[in-house]
DNA sequence: CTCCCGATAT
DNA sequence: ATATCAGGAG
């Protein structure tokens, strides 16, 4: 079976399991989503939602964030980790949005990744979630891990992984594909201990097949 | 490549 | 104690 066929089968199975996926980060505006995704670096979505729920009641516009003392932003977001970098990035990012984009979140990839604290992963999430756009595939820690375990790639560099996946996954499914691997990664294929025996796609996964053979040999 | 970094599960 | 969490910048 080719990797392309395999990706289609996996998408079909996970589509039946998860349905039409949506972003797990809570937000009410484009700008709130951008801030939430910046905060989600090396942090669970659950934690980000706890922080943003309180913070967005106080500040939720680029105009407000650019005027807010750095210390106050830090206090709000401290529990998400990397809080000094993130606070600085959110403040500078807000300033650029106001000065260059009339306070709006730009939709062009090149404009998004030029913003402080915004890389390809964040840009892909925002573009896919808000406008349904996909120049690329969101490669976060889960997509990276599962793509290697399944056997789509043998690679640690996220930009190389993204380019290779773009050759394997049908373009119309790029957005859903990332959501599905992320959901499966949180729920079943957990980094610490993947639950291969409970995995719906273990027969399509190199690591899963290996684990299932091992467990059947013991019986 | 290193640094940033708190909360949680194991 | 240690690995991990929707990464990005220098």
PDB file of C-alpha atoms (C1' of nucleotides) in Angstrom:
ATOM      1  CA  UNK A   1       0.000   0.000   0.000  1.00  0.00           C
ATOM      2  CA  UNK A   2       1.327   3.436  -0.860  1.00  0.00           C
ATOM      3  CA  UNK A   3       1.597   6.171   1.748  1.00  0.00           C
ATOM      4  CA  UNK A   4      -1.056   8.123  -0.156  1.00  0.00           C
ATOM      5  CA  UNK A   5      -3.528   5.228   0.081  1.00  0.00           C
ATOM      6  CA  UNK A   6      -2.647   4.765   3.720  1.00  0.00           C
ATOM      7  CA  UNK A   7      -3.296   8.429   4.495  1.00  0.00           C
ATOM      8  CA  UNK A   8      -6.725   8.209   2.862  1.00  0.00           C
ATOM      9  CA  UNK A   9      -7.653   5.134   4.911  1.00  0.00           C
ATOM     10  CA  UNK A  10      -6.477   6.723   8.148  1.00  0.00           C
ATOM     11  CA  UNK A  11      -8.394   9.924   7.423  1.00  0.00           C
ATOM     12  CA  UNK A  12     -11.538   7.908   6.691  1.00  0.00           C
ATOM     13  CA  UNK A  13     -11.312   5.926   9.931  1.00  0.00           C
ATOM     14  CA  UNK A  14     -10.540   8.957  12.098  1.00  0.00           C
ATOM     15  CA  UNK A  15     -13.279  10.952  10.365  1.00  0.00           C
ATOM     16  CA  UNK A  16     -15.766   8.285  11.433  1.00  0.00           C
ATOM     17  CA  UNK A  17     -14.391   8.447  14.968  1.00  0.00           C
ATOM     18  CA  UNK A  18     -14.097  12.221  15.451  1.00  0.00           C
ATOM     19  CA  UNK A  19     -16.464  13.656  12.862  1.00  0.00           C
ATOM     20  CA  UNK A  20     -15.778  17.149  11.574  1.00  0.00           C
ATOM     21  CA  UNK A  21     -12.984  18.355  13.853  1.00  0.00           C
ATOM     22  CA  UNK A  22     -12.673  21.836  15.297  1.00  0.00           C
ATOM     23  CA  UNK A  23     -10.055  23.804  17.162  1.00  0.00           C
ATOM     24  CA  UNK A  24      -9.959  22.936  20.874  1.00  0.00           C
ATOM     25  CA  UNK A  25      -8.868  26.454  21.806  1.00  0.00           C
ATOM     26  CA  UNK A  26     -11.683  28.773  22.927  1.00  0.00           C
ATOM     27  CA  UNK A  27     -11.981  32.177  21.232  1.00  0.00           C
ATOM     28  CA  UNK A  28     -14.500  34.742  20.050  1.00  0.00           C
ATOM     29  CA  UNK A  29     -12.475  36.780  17.535  1.00  0.00           C
ATOM     30  CA  UNK A  30      -9.650  36.234  15.048  1.00  0.00           C
ATOM     31  CA  UNK A  31      -7.323  38.127  17.349  1.00  0.00           C
ATOM     32  CA  UNK A  32      -8.281  36.006  20.368  1.00  0.00           C
ATOM     33  CA  UNK A  33      -7.498  32.877  18.363  1.00  0.00           C
ATOM     34  CA  UNK A  34      -4.083  34.235  17.390  1.00  0.00           C
ATOM     35  CA  UNK A  35      -3.258  34.969  21.038  1.00  0.00           C
ATOM     36  CA  UNK A  36      -4.525  31.557  22.153  1.00  0.00           C
ATOM     37  CA  UNK A  37      -2.390  29.763  19.563  1.00  0.00           C
ATOM     38  CA  UNK A  38       0.705  31.745  20.575  1.00  0.00           C
ATOM     39  CA  UNK A  39       0.037  30.683  24.177  1.00  0.00           C
ATOM     40  CA  UNK A  40      -0.391  27.042  23.182  1.00  0.00           C
ATOM     41  CA  UNK A  41       3.322  26.516  22.501  1.00  0.00           C
ATOM     42  CA  UNK A  42       4.476  23.603  24.685  1.00  0.00           C
ATOM     43  CA  UNK A  43       1.290  23.846  26.746  1.00  0.00           C
ATOM     44  CA  UNK A  44      -1.979  21.924  26.791  1.00  0.00           C
ATOM     45  CA  UNK A  45      -5.064  23.467  25.189  1.00  0.00           C
ATOM     46  CA  UNK A  46      -6.912  22.907  28.472  1.00  0.00           C
ATOM     47  CA  UNK A  47      -4.460  25.144  30.296  1.00  0.00           C
ATOM     48  CA  UNK A  48      -4.596  27.826  27.597  1.00  0.00           C
ATOM     49  CA  UNK A  49      -8.403  27.900  27.824  1.00  0.00           C
ATOM     50  CA  UNK A  50      -8.222  28.379  31.600  1.00  0.00           C
ATOM     51  CA  UNK A  51      -5.926  31.375  31.129  1.00  0.00           C
ATOM     52  CA  UNK A  52      -7.726  33.014  28.206  1.00  0.00           C
ATOM     53  CA  UNK A  53     -11.151  32.691  29.772  1.00  0.00           C
ATOM     54  CA  UNK A  54     -10.117  35.106  32.526  1.00  0.00           C
ATOM     55  CA  UNK A  55      -7.731  37.252  30.512  1.00  0.00           C
ATOM     56  CA  UNK A  56     -10.027  38.005  27.567  1.00  0.00           C
ATOM     57  CA  UNK A  57     -12.583  39.460  29.969  1.00  0.00           C
ATOM     58  CA  UNK A  58      -9.983  42.118  30.822  1.00  0.00           C
ATOM     59  CA  UNK A  59      -8.145  42.515  27.479  1.00  0.00           C
ATOM     60  CA  UNK A  60      -9.089  41.070  24.127  1.00  0.00           C
ATOM     61  CA  UNK A  61      -7.999  43.590  21.480  1.00  0.00           C
ATOM     62  CA  UNK A  62      -4.579  44.431  20.043  1.00  0.00           C
ATOM     63  CA  UNK A  63      -5.124  48.046  21.080  1.00  0.00           C
ATOM     64  CA  UNK A  64      -5.576  46.985  24.707  1.00  0.00           C
ATOM     65  CA  UNK A  65      -2.659  44.541  24.718  1.00  0.00           C
ATOM     66  CA  UNK A  66      -0.188  47.028  23.253  1.00  0.00           C
ATOM     67  CA  UNK A  67      -0.964  49.476  26.059  1.00  0.00           C
ATOM     68  CA  UNK A  68      -0.895  46.858  28.826  1.00  0.00           C
ATOM     69  CA  UNK A  69       2.226  46.708  31.035  1.00  0.00           C
ATOM     70  CA  UNK A  70       4.327  43.637  30.243  1.00  0.00           C
ATOM     71  CA  UNK A  71       4.188  42.604  33.878  1.00  0.00           C
ATOM     72  CA  UNK A  72       0.392  42.423  33.812  1.00  0.00           C
ATOM     73  CA  UNK A  73       0.357  40.261  30.685  1.00  0.00           C
ATOM     74  CA  UNK A  74       2.953  37.988  32.298  1.00  0.00           C
ATOM     75  CA  UNK A  75       0.810  37.587  35.398  1.00  0.00           C
ATOM     76  CA  UNK A  76      -2.188  36.517  33.316  1.00  0.00           C
ATOM     77  CA  UNK A  77      -0.348  33.942  31.222  1.00  0.00           C
ATOM     78  CA  UNK A  78       2.243  32.705  33.704  1.00  0.00           C
ATOM     79  CA  UNK A  79       0.810  29.191  34.038  1.00  0.00           C
ATOM     80  CA  UNK A  80       1.208  28.496  30.318  1.00  0.00           C
ATOM     81  CA  UNK A  81       5.008  28.465  30.612  1.00  0.00           C
ATOM     82  CA  UNK A  82       7.563  30.503  28.610  1.00  0.00           C
ATOM     83  CA  UNK A  83       5.549  33.404  29.957  1.00  0.00           C
ATOM     84  CA  UNK A  84       8.172  36.136  29.499  1.00  0.00           C
ATOM     85  CA  UNK A  85       8.699  35.337  25.822  1.00  0.00           C
ATOM     86  CA  UNK A  86       4.995  34.881  25.190  1.00  0.00           C
ATOM     87  CA  UNK A  87       4.028  38.134  26.938  1.00  0.00           C
ATOM     88  CA  UNK A  88       6.613  40.091  24.968  1.00  0.00           C
ATOM     89  CA  UNK A  89       5.512  38.473  21.713  1.00  0.00           C
ATOM     90  CA  UNK A  90       1.808  39.126  22.342  1.00  0.00           C
ATOM     91  CA  UNK A  91       2.483  42.763  23.136  1.00  0.00           C
ATOM     92  CA  UNK A  92       4.769  43.380  20.132  1.00  0.00           C
ATOM     93  CA  UNK A  93       2.485  41.382  17.892  1.00  0.00           C
ATOM     94  CA  UNK A  94      -0.478  43.529  18.963  1.00  0.00           C
ATOM     95  CA  UNK A  95       1.513  46.661  18.213  1.00  0.00           C
ATOM     96  CA  UNK A  96       2.314  45.452  14.706  1.00  0.00           C
ATOM     97  CA  UNK A  97      -1.284  44.486  14.034  1.00  0.00           C
ATOM     98  CA  UNK A  98      -2.433  47.976  14.990  1.00  0.00           C
ATOM     99  CA  UNK A  99       0.314  49.788  13.094  1.00  0.00           C
ATOM    100  CA  UNK A 100       0.464  47.662   9.935  1.00  0.00           C
ATOM    101  CA  UNK A 101      -2.890  45.914   9.607  1.00  0.00           C
ATOM    102  CA  UNK A 102      -5.412  48.291  11.135  1.00  0.00           C
ATOM    103  CA  UNK A 103      -5.768  45.964  14.118  1.00  0.00           C
ATOM    104  CA  UNK A 104      -6.848  43.024  11.956  1.00  0.00           C
ATOM    105  CA  UNK A 105      -5.191  39.600  11.727  1.00  0.00           C
ATOM    106  CA  UNK A 106      -3.627  39.313   8.237  1.00  0.00           C
ATOM    107  CA  UNK A 107      -4.537  36.223   6.219  1.00  0.00           C
ATOM    108  CA  UNK A 108      -1.340  35.951   4.151  1.00  0.00           C
ATOM    109  CA  UNK A 109       1.143  33.343   5.339  1.00  0.00           C
ATOM    110  CA  UNK A 110       4.139  35.643   4.795  1.00  0.00           C
ATOM    111  CA  UNK A 111       2.535  38.401   6.863  1.00  0.00           C
ATOM    112  CA  UNK A 112       1.585  36.051   9.695  1.00  0.00           C
ATOM    113  CA  UNK A 113       4.986  34.386  10.081  1.00  0.00           C
ATOM    114  CA  UNK A 114       6.621  37.841  10.138  1.00  0.00           C
ATOM    115  CA  UNK A 115       4.755  38.623  13.372  1.00  0.00           C
ATOM    116  CA  UNK A 116       6.650  38.155  16.668  1.00  0.00           C
ATOM    117  CA  UNK A 117       5.934  34.760  18.214  1.00  0.00           C
ATOM    118  CA  UNK A 118       4.203  33.457  15.094  1.00  0.00           C
ATOM    119  CA  UNK A 119       5.830  30.582  13.181  1.00  0.00           C
ATOM    120  CA  UNK A 120       4.509  28.230  10.514  1.00  0.00           C
ATOM    121  CA  UNK A 121       2.596  26.053  12.943  1.00  0.00           C
ATOM    122  CA  UNK A 122       0.727  29.002  14.485  1.00  0.00           C
ATOM    123  CA  UNK A 123       0.097  30.544  11.060  1.00  0.00           C
ATOM    124  CA  UNK A 124      -1.250  27.274   9.663  1.00  0.00           C
ATOM    125  CA  UNK A 125      -3.642  26.857  12.592  1.00  0.00           C
ATOM    126  CA  UNK A 126      -4.964  30.427  12.349  1.00  0.00           C
ATOM    127  CA  UNK A 127      -5.348  30.364   8.564  1.00  0.00           C
ATOM    128  CA  UNK A 128      -7.069  26.993   8.595  1.00  0.00           C
ATOM    129  CA  UNK A 129      -9.370  27.783  11.470  1.00  0.00           C
ATOM    130  CA  UNK A 130     -10.457  31.284  10.415  1.00  0.00           C
ATOM    131  CA  UNK A 131     -10.430  31.193   6.619  1.00  0.00           C
ATOM    132  CA  UNK A 132     -10.196  27.483   5.791  1.00  0.00           C
ATOM    133  CA  UNK A 133      -6.893  28.235   4.058  1.00  0.00           C
ATOM    134  CA  UNK A 134      -4.066  25.716   3.814  1.00  0.00           C
ATOM    135  CA  UNK A 135      -0.771  26.496   2.112  1.00  0.00           C
ATOM    136  CA  UNK A 136       0.692  23.923   4.404  1.00  0.00           C
ATOM    137  CA  UNK A 137       0.025  21.294   7.040  1.00  0.00           C
ATOM    138  CA  UNK A 138       0.069  22.081  10.743  1.00  0.00           C
ATOM    139  CA  UNK A 139       2.911  20.054  12.242  1.00  0.00           C
ATOM    140  CA  UNK A 140       2.861  20.202  16.011  1.00  0.00           C
ATOM    141  CA  UNK A 141       4.328  17.748  18.506  1.00  0.00           C
ATOM    142  CA  UNK A 142       1.511  15.213  17.919  1.00  0.00           C
ATOM    143  CA  UNK A 143       1.583  15.349  14.113  1.00  0.00           C
ATOM    144  CA  UNK A 144       5.357  14.979  14.287  1.00  0.00           C
ATOM    145  CA  UNK A 145       5.217  11.966  16.601  1.00  0.00           C
ATOM    146  CA  UNK A 146       2.384  10.095  14.891  1.00  0.00           C
ATOM    147  CA  UNK A 147       3.722  10.703  11.387  1.00  0.00           C
ATOM    148  CA  UNK A 148       6.939   9.004  12.427  1.00  0.00           C
ATOM    149  CA  UNK A 149       5.253   6.136  14.297  1.00  0.00           C
ATOM    150  CA  UNK A 150       2.838   5.434  11.450  1.00  0.00           C
ATOM    151  CA  UNK A 151       5.697   5.560   8.957  1.00  0.00           C
ATOM    152  CA  UNK A 152       4.723   8.537   6.821  1.00  0.00           C
ATOM    153  CA  UNK A 153       8.112  10.062   7.543  1.00  0.00           C
ATOM    154  CA  UNK A 154      11.401   9.233   9.249  1.00  0.00           C
ATOM    155  CA  UNK A 155      12.308  12.753  10.183  1.00  0.00           C
ATOM    156  CA  UNK A 156      12.503  15.123  13.175  1.00  0.00           C
ATOM    157  CA  UNK A 157      12.644  18.487  11.361  1.00  0.00           C
ATOM    158  CA  UNK A 158       9.098  19.876  11.321  1.00  0.00           C
ATOM    159  CA  UNK A 159       9.480  21.827   8.074  1.00  0.00           C
ATOM    160  CA  UNK A 160      10.773  18.734   6.258  1.00  0.00           C
ATOM    161  CA  UNK A 161       7.927  16.698   7.780  1.00  0.00           C
ATOM    162  CA  UNK A 162       5.438  19.288   6.542  1.00  0.00           C
ATOM    163  CA  UNK A 163       6.796  19.163   2.966  1.00  0.00           C
ATOM    164  CA  UNK A 164       6.793  15.345   2.923  1.00  0.00           C
ATOM    165  CA  UNK A 165       3.249  15.145   4.298  1.00  0.00           C
ATOM    166  CA  UNK A 166       2.088  17.595   1.618  1.00  0.00           C
ATOM    167  CA  UNK A 167       3.132  14.968  -0.960  1.00  0.00           C
ATOM    168  CA  UNK A 168       1.229  12.217   0.848  1.00  0.00           C
ATOM    169  CA  UNK A 169      -2.022  13.721   2.124  1.00  0.00           C
ATOM    170  CA  UNK A 170      -4.702  14.948  -0.354  1.00  0.00           C
ATOM    171  CA  UNK A 171      -4.714  18.758  -0.249  1.00  0.00           C
ATOM    172  CA  UNK A 172      -8.415  18.970   0.533  1.00  0.00           C
ATOM    173  CA  UNK A 173      -7.805  17.045   3.766  1.00  0.00           C
ATOM    174  CA  UNK A 174      -4.733  18.912   5.031  1.00  0.00           C
ATOM    175  CA  UNK A 175      -6.634  20.786   7.725  1.00  0.00           C
ATOM    176  CA  UNK A 176      -8.605  17.763   8.941  1.00  0.00           C
ATOM    177  CA  UNK A 177      -5.528  15.530   8.791  1.00  0.00           C
ATOM    178  CA  UNK A 178      -3.685  17.573  11.417  1.00  0.00           C
ATOM    179  CA  UNK A 179      -6.749  17.723  13.653  1.00  0.00           C
ATOM    180  CA  UNK A 180      -7.190  13.957  13.464  1.00  0.00           C
ATOM    181  CA  UNK A 181      -3.585  13.118  14.314  1.00  0.00           C
ATOM    182  CA  UNK A 182      -3.684  15.611  17.180  1.00  0.00           C
ATOM    183  CA  UNK A 183      -6.940  14.183  18.569  1.00  0.00           C
ATOM    184  CA  UNK A 184      -5.683  10.601  18.200  1.00  0.00           C
ATOM    185  CA  UNK A 185      -2.374  11.648  19.732  1.00  0.00           C
ATOM    186  CA  UNK A 186      -4.010  13.073  22.844  1.00  0.00           C
ATOM    187  CA  UNK A 187      -6.568  10.351  23.276  1.00  0.00           C
ATOM    188  CA  UNK A 188      -4.945   7.069  22.204  1.00  0.00           C
ATOM    189  CA  UNK A 189      -1.444   7.444  20.808  1.00  0.00           C
ATOM    190  CA  UNK A 190      -0.170   9.188  23.942  1.00  0.00           C
ATOM    191  CA  UNK A 191       3.506  10.110  23.846  1.00  0.00           C
ATOM    192  CA  UNK A 192       4.374   8.443  27.147  1.00  0.00           C
ATOM    193  CA  UNK A 193       2.640   5.160  26.429  1.00  0.00           C
ATOM    194  CA  UNK A 194       0.753   4.657  23.151  1.00  0.00           C
ATOM    195  CA  UNK A 195      -2.327   2.443  23.628  1.00  0.00           C
ATOM    196  CA  UNK A 196      -1.813   0.439  20.465  1.00  0.00           C
ATOM    197  CA  UNK A 197      -4.250  -2.324  21.406  1.00  0.00           C
ATOM    198  CA  UNK A 198      -7.049   0.259  21.644  1.00  0.00           C
ATOM    199  CA  UNK A 199      -6.039   2.118  18.487  1.00  0.00           C
ATOM    200  CA  UNK A 200      -8.414   2.167  15.531  1.00  0.00           C
ATOM    201  CA  UNK A 201      -5.559   2.535  13.042  1.00  0.00           C
ATOM    202  CA  UNK A 202      -2.999   0.156  14.545  1.00  0.00           C
ATOM    203  CA  UNK A 203      -3.206  -2.036  11.414  1.00  0.00           C
ATOM    204  CA  UNK A 204      -2.110   0.953   9.307  1.00  0.00           C
ATOM    205  CA  UNK A 205       0.725   1.963  11.631  1.00  0.00           C
ATOM    206  CA  UNK A 206       4.279   0.597  11.525  1.00  0.00           C
ATOM    207  CA  UNK A 207       4.710   0.985  15.282  1.00  0.00           C
ATOM    208  CA  UNK A 208       1.208  -0.317  15.991  1.00  0.00           C
ATOM    209  CA  UNK A 209       1.736  -3.467  13.934  1.00  0.00           C
ATOM    210  CA  UNK A 210       5.013  -4.127  15.728  1.00  0.00           C
ATOM    211  CA  UNK A 211       3.367  -3.717  19.138  1.00  0.00           C
ATOM    212  CA  UNK A 212       0.426  -5.947  18.241  1.00  0.00           C
ATOM    213  CA  UNK A 213       2.775  -8.716  17.035  1.00  0.00           C
ATOM    214  CA  UNK A 214       4.685  -8.486  20.288  1.00  0.00           C
ATOM    215  CA  UNK A 215       1.579  -8.806  22.420  1.00  0.00           C
ATOM    216  CA  UNK A 216       0.241 -11.766  20.449  1.00  0.00           C
ATOM    217  CA  UNK A 217       3.542 -13.637  20.774  1.00  0.00           C
ATOM    218  CA  UNK A 218       3.139 -13.619  24.542  1.00  0.00           C
ATOM    219  CA  UNK A 219      -0.123 -15.579  24.339  1.00  0.00           C
TER     220      UNK A 219
ATOM    221  C1'  DC B   1      21.759  23.894  18.475  1.00  0.00           C
ATOM    222  C1'  DT B   2      20.138  26.223  22.884  1.00  0.00           C
ATOM    223  C1'  DC B   3      17.049  28.719  25.537  1.00  0.00           C
ATOM    224  C1'  DC B   4      12.593  29.867  27.208  1.00  0.00           C
ATOM    225  C1'  DC B   5       9.314  27.573  31.640  1.00  0.00           C
ATOM    226  C1'  DG B   6       4.851  26.221  34.542  1.00  0.00           C
ATOM    227  C1'  DA B   7       1.643  22.346  35.343  1.00  0.00           C
ATOM    228  C1'  DT B   8       0.592  17.656  35.071  1.00  0.00           C
ATOM    229  C1'  DA B   9       0.933  12.516  34.566  1.00  0.00           C
ATOM    230  C1'  DT B  10       3.725   8.612  35.373  1.00  0.00           C
TER     231       DT B  10
ATOM    232  C1'  DA C   1      12.687  12.606  39.186  1.00  0.00           C
ATOM    233  C1'  DT C   2      11.393  12.926  34.510  1.00  0.00           C
ATOM    234  C1'  DA C   3       8.851  13.434  30.169  1.00  0.00           C
ATOM    235  C1'  DT C   4       5.464  15.977  27.964  1.00  0.00           C
ATOM    236  C1'  DC C   5       2.310  19.656  26.517  1.00  0.00           C
ATOM    237  C1'  DA C   6      -1.440  22.451  19.365  1.00  0.00           C
ATOM    238  C1'  DG C   7       6.710  26.161  19.279  1.00  0.00           C
ATOM    239  C1'  DG C   8       9.457  30.159  18.182  1.00  0.00           C
ATOM    240  C1'  DA C   9      13.605  33.036  18.228  1.00  0.00           C
ATOM    241  C1'  DG C  10      18.531  33.878  18.441  1.00  0.00           C
TER     242       DG C  10
END
